[in-house]
Coordinates of C-alpha atoms and ligand atoms in Angstrom, one line a residue:
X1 CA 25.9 15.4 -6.3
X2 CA 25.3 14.9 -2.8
X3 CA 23.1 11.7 -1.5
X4 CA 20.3 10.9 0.4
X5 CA 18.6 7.8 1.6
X6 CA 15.0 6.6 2.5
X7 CA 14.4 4.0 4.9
X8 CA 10.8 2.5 4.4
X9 CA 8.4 0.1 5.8
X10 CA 4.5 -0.3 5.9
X11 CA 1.8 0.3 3.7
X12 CA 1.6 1.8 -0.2
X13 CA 1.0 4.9 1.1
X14 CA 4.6 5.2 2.9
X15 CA 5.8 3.5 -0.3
X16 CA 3.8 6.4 -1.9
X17 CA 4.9 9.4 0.5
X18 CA 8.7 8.1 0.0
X19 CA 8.3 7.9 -3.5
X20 CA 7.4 11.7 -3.4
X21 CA 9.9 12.8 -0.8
X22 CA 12.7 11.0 -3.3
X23 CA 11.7 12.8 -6.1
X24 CA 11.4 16.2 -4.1
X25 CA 15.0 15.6 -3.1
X26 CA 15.8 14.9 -6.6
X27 CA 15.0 18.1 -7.7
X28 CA 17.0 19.9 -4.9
X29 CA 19.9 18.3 -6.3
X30 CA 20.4 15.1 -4.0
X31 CA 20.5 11.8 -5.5
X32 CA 19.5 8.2 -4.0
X33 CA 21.9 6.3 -2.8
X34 CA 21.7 2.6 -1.7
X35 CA 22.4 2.8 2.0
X36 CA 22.6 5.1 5.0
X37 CA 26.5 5.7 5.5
X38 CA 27.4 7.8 2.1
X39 CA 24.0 9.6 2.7
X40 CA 23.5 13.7 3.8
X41 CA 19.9 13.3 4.4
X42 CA 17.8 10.2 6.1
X43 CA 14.5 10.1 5.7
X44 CA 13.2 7.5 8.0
X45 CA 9.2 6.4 7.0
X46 CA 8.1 4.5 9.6
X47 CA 5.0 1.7 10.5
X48 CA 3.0 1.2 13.6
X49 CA 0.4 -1.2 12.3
X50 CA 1.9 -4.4 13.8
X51 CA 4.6 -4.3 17.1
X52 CA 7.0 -5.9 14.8
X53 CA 6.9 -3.1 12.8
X54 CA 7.0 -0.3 15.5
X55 CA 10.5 -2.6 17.2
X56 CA 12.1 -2.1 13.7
X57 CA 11.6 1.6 13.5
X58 CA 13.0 1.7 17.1
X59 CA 16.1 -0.4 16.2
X60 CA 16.4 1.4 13.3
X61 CA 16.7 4.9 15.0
X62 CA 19.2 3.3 17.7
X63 CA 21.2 1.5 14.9
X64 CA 22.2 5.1 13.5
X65 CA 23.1 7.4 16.7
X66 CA 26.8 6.2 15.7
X67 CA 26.4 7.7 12.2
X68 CA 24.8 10.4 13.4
X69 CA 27.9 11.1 16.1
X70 CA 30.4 10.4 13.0
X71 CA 29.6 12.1 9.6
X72 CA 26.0 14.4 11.5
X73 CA 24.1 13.4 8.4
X74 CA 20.1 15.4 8.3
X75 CA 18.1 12.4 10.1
X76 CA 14.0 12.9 9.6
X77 CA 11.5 11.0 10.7
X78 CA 8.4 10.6 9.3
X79 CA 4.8 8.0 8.9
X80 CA 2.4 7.2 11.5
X81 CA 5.3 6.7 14.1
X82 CA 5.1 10.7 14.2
X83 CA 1.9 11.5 16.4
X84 CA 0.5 13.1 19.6
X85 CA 3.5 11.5 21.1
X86 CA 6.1 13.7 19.4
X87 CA 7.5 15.3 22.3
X88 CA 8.4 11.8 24.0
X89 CA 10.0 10.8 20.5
X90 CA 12.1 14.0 20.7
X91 CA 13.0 13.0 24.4
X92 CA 14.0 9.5 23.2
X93 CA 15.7 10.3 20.3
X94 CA 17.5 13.7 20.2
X95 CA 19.6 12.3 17.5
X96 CA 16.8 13.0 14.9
X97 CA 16.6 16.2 13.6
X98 CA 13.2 16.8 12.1
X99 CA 9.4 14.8 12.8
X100 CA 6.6 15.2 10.4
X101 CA 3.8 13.7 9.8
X102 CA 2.3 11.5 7.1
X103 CA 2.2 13.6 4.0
X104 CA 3.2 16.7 6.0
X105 CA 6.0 17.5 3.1
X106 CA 6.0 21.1 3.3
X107 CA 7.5 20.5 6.8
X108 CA 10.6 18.8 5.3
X109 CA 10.5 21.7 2.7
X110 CA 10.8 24.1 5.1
X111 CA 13.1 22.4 7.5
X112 CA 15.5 22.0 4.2
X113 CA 14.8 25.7 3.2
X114 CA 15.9 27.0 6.4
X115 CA 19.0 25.8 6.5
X116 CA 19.4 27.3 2.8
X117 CA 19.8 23.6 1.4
X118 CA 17.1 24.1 -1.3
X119 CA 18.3 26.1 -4.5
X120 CA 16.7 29.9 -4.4
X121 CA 14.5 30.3 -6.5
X122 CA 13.1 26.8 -6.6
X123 CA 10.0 25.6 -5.4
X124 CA 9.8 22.3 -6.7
X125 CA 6.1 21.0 -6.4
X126 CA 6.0 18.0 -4.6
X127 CA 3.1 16.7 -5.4
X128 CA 3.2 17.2 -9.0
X129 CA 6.7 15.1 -9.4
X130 CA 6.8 11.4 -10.3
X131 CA 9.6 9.5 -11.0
X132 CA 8.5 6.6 -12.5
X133 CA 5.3 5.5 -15.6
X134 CA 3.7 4.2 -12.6
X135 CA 3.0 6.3 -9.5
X136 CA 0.7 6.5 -6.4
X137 CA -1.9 9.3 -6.2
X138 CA -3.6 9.3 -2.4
X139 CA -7.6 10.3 -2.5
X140 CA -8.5 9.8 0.9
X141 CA -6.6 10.3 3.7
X142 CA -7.5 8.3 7.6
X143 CA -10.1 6.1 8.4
X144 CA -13.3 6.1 10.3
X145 CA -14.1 2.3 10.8
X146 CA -12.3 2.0 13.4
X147 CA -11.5 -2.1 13.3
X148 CA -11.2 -3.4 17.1
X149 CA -7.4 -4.5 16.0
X150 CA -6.5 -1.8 13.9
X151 CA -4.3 2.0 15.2
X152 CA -4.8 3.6 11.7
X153 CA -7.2 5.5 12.8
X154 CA -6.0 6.7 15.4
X155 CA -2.8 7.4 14.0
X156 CA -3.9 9.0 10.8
X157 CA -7.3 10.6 12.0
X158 CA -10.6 10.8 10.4
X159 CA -11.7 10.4 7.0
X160 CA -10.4 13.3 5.0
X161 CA -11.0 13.0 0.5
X162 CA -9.2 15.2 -1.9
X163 CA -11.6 17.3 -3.8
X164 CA -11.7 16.0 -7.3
X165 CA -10.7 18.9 -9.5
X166 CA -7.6 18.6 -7.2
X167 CA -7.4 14.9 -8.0
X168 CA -7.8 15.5 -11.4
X169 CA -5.2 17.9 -12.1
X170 CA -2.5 16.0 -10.2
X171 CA -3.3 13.2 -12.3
X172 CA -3.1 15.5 -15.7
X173 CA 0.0 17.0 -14.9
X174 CA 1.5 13.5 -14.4
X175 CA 0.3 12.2 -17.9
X176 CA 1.8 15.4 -19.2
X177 CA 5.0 13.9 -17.8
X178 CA 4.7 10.3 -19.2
X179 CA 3.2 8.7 -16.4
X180 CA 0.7 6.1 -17.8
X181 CA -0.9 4.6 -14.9
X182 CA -1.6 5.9 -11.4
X183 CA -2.9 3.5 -8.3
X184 CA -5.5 5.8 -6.1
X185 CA -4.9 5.4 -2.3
X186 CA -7.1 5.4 0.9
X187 CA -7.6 3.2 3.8
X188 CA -11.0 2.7 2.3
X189 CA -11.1 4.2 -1.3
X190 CA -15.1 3.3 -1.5
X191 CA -15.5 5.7 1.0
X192 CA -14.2 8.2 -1.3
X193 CA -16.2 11.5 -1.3
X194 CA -18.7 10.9 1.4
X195 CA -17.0 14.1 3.2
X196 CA -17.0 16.5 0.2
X197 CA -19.7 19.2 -1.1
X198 CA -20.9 18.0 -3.8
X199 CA -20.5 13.9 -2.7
X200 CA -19.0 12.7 -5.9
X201 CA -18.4 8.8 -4.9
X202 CA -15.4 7.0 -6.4
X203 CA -17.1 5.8 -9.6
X204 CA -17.5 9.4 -10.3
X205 CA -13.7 9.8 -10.3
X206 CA -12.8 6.9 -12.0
X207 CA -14.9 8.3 -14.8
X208 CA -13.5 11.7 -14.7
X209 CA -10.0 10.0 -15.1
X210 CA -11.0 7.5 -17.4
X211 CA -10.8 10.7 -19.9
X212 CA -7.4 12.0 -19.5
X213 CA -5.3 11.7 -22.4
X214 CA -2.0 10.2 -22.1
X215 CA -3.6 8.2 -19.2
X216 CA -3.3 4.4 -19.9
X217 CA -4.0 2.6 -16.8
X218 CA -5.8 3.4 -13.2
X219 CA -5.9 1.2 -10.2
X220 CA -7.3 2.0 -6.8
X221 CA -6.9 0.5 -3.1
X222 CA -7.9 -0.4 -0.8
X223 CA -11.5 -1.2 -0.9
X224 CA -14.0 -2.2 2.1
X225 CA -16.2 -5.0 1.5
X226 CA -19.1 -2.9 3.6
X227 CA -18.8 -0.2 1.6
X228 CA -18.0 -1.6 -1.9
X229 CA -20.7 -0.7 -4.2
X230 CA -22.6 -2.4 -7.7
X231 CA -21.9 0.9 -9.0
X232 CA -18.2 0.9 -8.5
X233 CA -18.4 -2.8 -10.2
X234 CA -20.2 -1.1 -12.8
X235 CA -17.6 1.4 -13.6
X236 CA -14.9 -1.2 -13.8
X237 CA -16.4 -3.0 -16.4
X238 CA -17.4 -0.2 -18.4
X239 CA -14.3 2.2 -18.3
X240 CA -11.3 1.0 -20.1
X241 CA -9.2 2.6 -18.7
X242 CA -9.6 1.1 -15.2
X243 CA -7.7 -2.4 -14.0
X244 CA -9.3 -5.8 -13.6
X245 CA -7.3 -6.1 -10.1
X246 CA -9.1 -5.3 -6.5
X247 CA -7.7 -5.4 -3.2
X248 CA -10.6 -6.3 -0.6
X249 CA -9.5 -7.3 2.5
X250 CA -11.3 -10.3 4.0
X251 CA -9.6 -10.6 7.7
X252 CA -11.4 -13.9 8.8
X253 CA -14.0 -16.5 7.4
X254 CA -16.0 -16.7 10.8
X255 CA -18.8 -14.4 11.6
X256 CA -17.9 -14.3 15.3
X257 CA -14.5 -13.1 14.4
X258 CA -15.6 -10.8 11.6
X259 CA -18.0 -9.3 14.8
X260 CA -15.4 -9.1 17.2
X261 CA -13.1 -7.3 15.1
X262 CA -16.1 -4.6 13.8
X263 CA -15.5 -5.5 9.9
X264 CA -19.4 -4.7 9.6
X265 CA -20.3 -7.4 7.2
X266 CA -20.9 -11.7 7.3
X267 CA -18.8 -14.6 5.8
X268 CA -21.9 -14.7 3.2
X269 CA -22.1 -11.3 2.5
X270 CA -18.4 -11.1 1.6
X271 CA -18.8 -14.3 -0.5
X272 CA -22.0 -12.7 -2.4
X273 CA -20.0 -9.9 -3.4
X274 CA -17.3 -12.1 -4.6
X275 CA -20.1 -13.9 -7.0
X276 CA -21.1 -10.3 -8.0
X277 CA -17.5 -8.8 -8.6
X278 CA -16.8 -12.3 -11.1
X279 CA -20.0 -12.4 -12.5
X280 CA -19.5 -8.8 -13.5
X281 CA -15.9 -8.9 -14.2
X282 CA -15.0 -12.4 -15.1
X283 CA -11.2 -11.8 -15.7
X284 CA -11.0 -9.9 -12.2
X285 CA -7.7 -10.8 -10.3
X286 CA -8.4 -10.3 -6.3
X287 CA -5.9 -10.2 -3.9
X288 CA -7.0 -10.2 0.1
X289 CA -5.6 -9.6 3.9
X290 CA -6.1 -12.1 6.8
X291 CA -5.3 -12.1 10.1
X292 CA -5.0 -15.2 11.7
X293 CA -4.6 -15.9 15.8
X294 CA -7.0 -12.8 16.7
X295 CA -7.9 -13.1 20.0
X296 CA -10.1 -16.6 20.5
X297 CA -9.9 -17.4 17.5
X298 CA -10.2 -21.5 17.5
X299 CA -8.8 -24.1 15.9
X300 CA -12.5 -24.3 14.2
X301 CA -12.8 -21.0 13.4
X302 CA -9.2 -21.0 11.7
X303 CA -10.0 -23.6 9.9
X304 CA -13.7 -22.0 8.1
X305 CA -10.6 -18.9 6.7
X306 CA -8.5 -21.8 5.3
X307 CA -11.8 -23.3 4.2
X308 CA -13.3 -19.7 2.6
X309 CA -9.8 -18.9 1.3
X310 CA -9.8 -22.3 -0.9
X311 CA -13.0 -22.0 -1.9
X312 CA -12.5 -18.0 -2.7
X313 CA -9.0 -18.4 -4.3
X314 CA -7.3 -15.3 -4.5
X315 CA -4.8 -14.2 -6.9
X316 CA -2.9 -12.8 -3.7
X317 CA -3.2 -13.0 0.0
X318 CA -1.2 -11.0 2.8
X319 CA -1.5 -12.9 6.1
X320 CA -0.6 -11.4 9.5
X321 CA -0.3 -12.7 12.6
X322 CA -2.9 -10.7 15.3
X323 CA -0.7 -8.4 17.1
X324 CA -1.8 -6.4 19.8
X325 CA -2.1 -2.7 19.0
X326 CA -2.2 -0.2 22.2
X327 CA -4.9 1.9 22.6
X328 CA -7.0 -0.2 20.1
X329 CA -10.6 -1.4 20.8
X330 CA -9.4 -5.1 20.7
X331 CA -5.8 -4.8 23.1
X332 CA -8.3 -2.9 26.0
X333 CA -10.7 -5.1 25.7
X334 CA -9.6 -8.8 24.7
X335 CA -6.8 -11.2 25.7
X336 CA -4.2 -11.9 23.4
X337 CA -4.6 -15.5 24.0
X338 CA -3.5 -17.4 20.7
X339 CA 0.3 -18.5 21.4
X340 CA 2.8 -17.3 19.0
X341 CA 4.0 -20.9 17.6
X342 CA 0.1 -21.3 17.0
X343 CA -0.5 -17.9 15.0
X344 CA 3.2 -18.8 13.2
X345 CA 1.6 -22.6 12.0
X346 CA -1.9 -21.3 11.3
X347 CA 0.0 -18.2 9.3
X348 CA 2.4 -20.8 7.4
X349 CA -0.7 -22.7 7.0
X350 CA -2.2 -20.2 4.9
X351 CA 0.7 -19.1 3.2
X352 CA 1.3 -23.0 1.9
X353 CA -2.2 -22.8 0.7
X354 CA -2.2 -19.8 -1.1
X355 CA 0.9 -20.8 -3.1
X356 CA -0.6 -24.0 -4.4
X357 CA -3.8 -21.7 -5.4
X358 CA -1.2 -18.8 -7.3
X359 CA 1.1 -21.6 -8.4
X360 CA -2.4 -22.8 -10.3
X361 CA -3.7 -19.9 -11.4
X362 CA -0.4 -18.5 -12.4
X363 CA -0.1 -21.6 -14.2
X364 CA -3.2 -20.9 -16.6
X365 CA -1.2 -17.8 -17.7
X366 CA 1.8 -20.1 -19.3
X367 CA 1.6 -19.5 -23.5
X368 CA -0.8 -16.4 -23.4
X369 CA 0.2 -13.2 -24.2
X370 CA -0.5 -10.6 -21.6
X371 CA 0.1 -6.6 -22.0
X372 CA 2.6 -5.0 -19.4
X373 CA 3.3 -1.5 -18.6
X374 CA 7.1 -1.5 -18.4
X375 CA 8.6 0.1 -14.8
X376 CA 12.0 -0.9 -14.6
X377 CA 14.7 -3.3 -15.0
X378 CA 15.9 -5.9 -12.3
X379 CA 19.0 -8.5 -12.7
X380 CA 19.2 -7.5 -15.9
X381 CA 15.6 -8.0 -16.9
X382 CA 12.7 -5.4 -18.2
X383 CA 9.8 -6.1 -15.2
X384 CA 6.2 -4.5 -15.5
X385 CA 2.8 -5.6 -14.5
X386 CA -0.1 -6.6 -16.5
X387 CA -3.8 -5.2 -15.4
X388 CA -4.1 -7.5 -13.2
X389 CA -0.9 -7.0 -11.3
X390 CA 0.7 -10.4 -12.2
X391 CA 4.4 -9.2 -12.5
X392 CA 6.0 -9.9 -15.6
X393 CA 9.6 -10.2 -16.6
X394 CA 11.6 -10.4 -20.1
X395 CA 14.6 -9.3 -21.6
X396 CA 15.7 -7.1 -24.6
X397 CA 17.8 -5.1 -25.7
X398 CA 15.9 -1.7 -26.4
X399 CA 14.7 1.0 -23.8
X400 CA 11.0 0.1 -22.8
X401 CA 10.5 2.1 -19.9
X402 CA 6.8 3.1 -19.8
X403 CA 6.0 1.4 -22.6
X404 CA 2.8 -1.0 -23.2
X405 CA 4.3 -4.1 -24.2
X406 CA 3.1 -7.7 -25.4
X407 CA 4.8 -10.2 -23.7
X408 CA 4.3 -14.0 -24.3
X409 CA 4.3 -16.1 -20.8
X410 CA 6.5 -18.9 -20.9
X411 CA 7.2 -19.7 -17.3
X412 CA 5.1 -19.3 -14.5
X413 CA 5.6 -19.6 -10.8
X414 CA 3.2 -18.6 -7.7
X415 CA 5.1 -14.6 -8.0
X416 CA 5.9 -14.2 -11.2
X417 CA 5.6 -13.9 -15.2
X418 CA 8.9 -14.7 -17.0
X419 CA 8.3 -14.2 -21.1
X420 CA 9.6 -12.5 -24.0
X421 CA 8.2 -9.9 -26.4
X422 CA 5.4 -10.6 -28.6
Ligands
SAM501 N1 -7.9 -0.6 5.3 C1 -7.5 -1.9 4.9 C2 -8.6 -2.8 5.5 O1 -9.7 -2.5 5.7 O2 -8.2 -4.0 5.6 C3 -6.1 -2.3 5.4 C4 -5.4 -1.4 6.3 S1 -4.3 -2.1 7.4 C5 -3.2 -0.8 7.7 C6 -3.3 -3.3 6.5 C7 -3.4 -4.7 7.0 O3 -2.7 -4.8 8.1 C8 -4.8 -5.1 7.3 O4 -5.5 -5.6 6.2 C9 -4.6 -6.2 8.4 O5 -4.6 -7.5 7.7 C10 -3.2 -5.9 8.9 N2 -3.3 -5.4 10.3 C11 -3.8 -4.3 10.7 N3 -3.8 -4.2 12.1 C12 -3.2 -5.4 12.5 C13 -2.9 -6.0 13.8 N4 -3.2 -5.4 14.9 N5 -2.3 -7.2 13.8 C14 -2.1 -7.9 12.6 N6 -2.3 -7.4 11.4 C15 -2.9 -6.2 11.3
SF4_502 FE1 -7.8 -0.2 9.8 FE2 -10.3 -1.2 9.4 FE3 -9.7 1.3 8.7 FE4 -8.6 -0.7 7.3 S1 -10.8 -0.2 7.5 S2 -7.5 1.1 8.1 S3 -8.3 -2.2 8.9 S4 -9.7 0.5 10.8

């Protein structure tokens, strides 16, 4: 069987879109192989949110001209790289023999099709395959908050939701398959809805999937502290099926900051709907984003996000280091003026934090058993998650992919669950 590979970096919906294009290759008869050199197709999914990300797609496409020259494998490029500036990508990179868009699959279909490389007869449907008992399902595609640091929406457009039946009968077929839990996608999943017909918000959906048999477990990010509602809260605590884990970026813990980079809400209005989301869901695991070294942030106002973030403590936190983004509200109009050893201590800063605050709460977990959903194996080890995304490891000797498993923690660290079956 021939190979391919997929390169991928950035957000869970490339993780998503790469998961699909896998499978899709799968069932044209290619299978995935470790790295580039043995491969007949490259998918390439790239990430523009930070520079750092944008220089490694770059190097990336340099780094395999050679290979291209030598063995002329199919190179495709795709994720929010792949814009209004296509025709300069082409320029700059003739190498590459196919650009498509974010979720723009049927283009890679085609392209493959046309040079008779998909079996006749077959039209596999992409988004109906899923590899794995746990797989992404995106609701809502682009954004329209338009955050003064961020390029998503520019790069992947305006708000656009699935209509629900759709939704819904993706997420059927894949129970029908053996997937038992799906993680809805969106930029901002609250959001979800606003654009369609009838205006079903995401509550709604959550309900309507709540039902499907076969179903076990549905998560959902990310959500928009603006825009996150009771109701949604609500729904959580009522329908079993749906995860005690929520991803609501925070970004800062100073109101001038929160202002200048358009977030739309205050220090205290994020911290009330922290109060509301425990009170309501007292087991709730929370996981955040911060930026740190946006532009004029102080030494003070640094210091109230270490501050909220002790206070808050999250299950998880992903910190960044402000990087300028062209074209964006905040690189027109403010100086990038926080050096980069400052943004590297205040980001280590946080990091330190948050590991003591995981290590403790991880910590709590040590002689409980907690139910996983079993997605693999790693260094010889079964790993899954448990609701509220804590990952889990144990060994045995039986096959329990996909399975719901007991597993009883015996070691803890600030990452990870390491146990053995109940
Ligand atoms: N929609 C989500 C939200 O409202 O936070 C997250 C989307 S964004 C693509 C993912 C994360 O990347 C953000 O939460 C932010 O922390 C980080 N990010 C986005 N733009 C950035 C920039 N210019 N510099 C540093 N980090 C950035
Ligand atoms: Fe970017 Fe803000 Fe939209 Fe998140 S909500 S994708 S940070 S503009």
């Amino acid at each position: 069987m021939p190979y391919y590979h997929i390169w991928t970096i950035g957000c869970q919906m490339n993780k998503a879109d790469s998961e699909r294009i896998g499978s899709y290759l799968e069932q044209i008869g290619y299978q995935s192989s470790p790295g580039a050199e043995e491969a007949e197709i490259i998918v390439l999914n790239s990430c523009v949110v930070r520079q750092s990300a944008e220089n490694r797609v770059i190097n990336k496409l340099n780094s395999l001209k050679a290979l291209k020259r030598r063995q002329n494998p199919i190179l495709a490029l795709t994720g929010c790289i792949v814009d209004s500036r296509v025709d300069e990508l082409k320029r700059r990179f003739p190498h590459v023999d196919l650009f498509f868009g974010p979720q723009a699959f049927f283009e890679l279909s085609r392209f493959l099709a046309n040079r008779h490389l998909v079996p006749e007869g077959l039209e596999p449907d992409l988004l109906l395959s899923s590899p794995s008992p746990s797989t992404f399902v995106p609701i809502i595609q682009g954004c329209d908050n338009f955050c003064s640091y961020c390029i998503v929406p520019y790069r992947r457009g305006r708000e656009r939701s699935r209509p629900m039946e759709e939704i819904l009968c993706e997420v059927e077929g894949l129970a029908a398959r053996g997937v038992k839990e799906v993680t809805l996608l969106g930029q901002n999943v609250d959001s979800y809805g606003h654009d369609l017909p009838t205006r079903p918000d995401l509550a709604d959906l959550l309900g309507e999937l709540n039902r499907i048999e076969g179903l076990e477990r549905i998560r959902f990010l990310t959500s928009h502290p603006k825009d996150m509602s009771e109701r949604l809260i609500e729904a959580m605590a009522h329908l079993e099926k749906v995860c005690e884990h929520l991803s609501l970026p925070l970004q800062a813990g100073d109101d001038d900051i929160l202002r200048a980079m358009r977030r739309g809400y205050t220090v205290e209005h994020y911290r009330e709907l922290i109060e509301c989301i425990r009170c309501v869901l007292p087991h709730v695991a929370l996981s955040t984003d911060v930026i740190v070294g946006f532009p004029g942030e102080s030494e003070e106002q640094f210091q109230r996000t270490y501050d909220l973030l002790s206070e808050l403590g999250f299950d998880t936190v992903h910190v960044a280091a402000y990087s300028p983004r062209p074209g964006t509200i905040a690189s027109r109009r403010l100086e990038d003026d926080v050096p980069a050893e400052e943004k590297r201590r205040r980001l280590e800063m946080v990091e330190s934090l948050q590991e003591g605050i995981a290590t403790e709460i991880n910590r709590k977990l040590s002689g409980q058993t907690v139910e996983i959903l079993v997605e693999g194996r790693k260094k010889g080890k079964w790993q899954g998650r448990t609701g509220t995304n804590k990952l889990v490891f144990f060994s045995d000797e039986a096959d329990r992919l996909g399975e719901l498993v007991k597993v009883k923690v015996e070691k803890t660290s600030p990452w990870a669950l390491q146990g053995r079956l109940a």
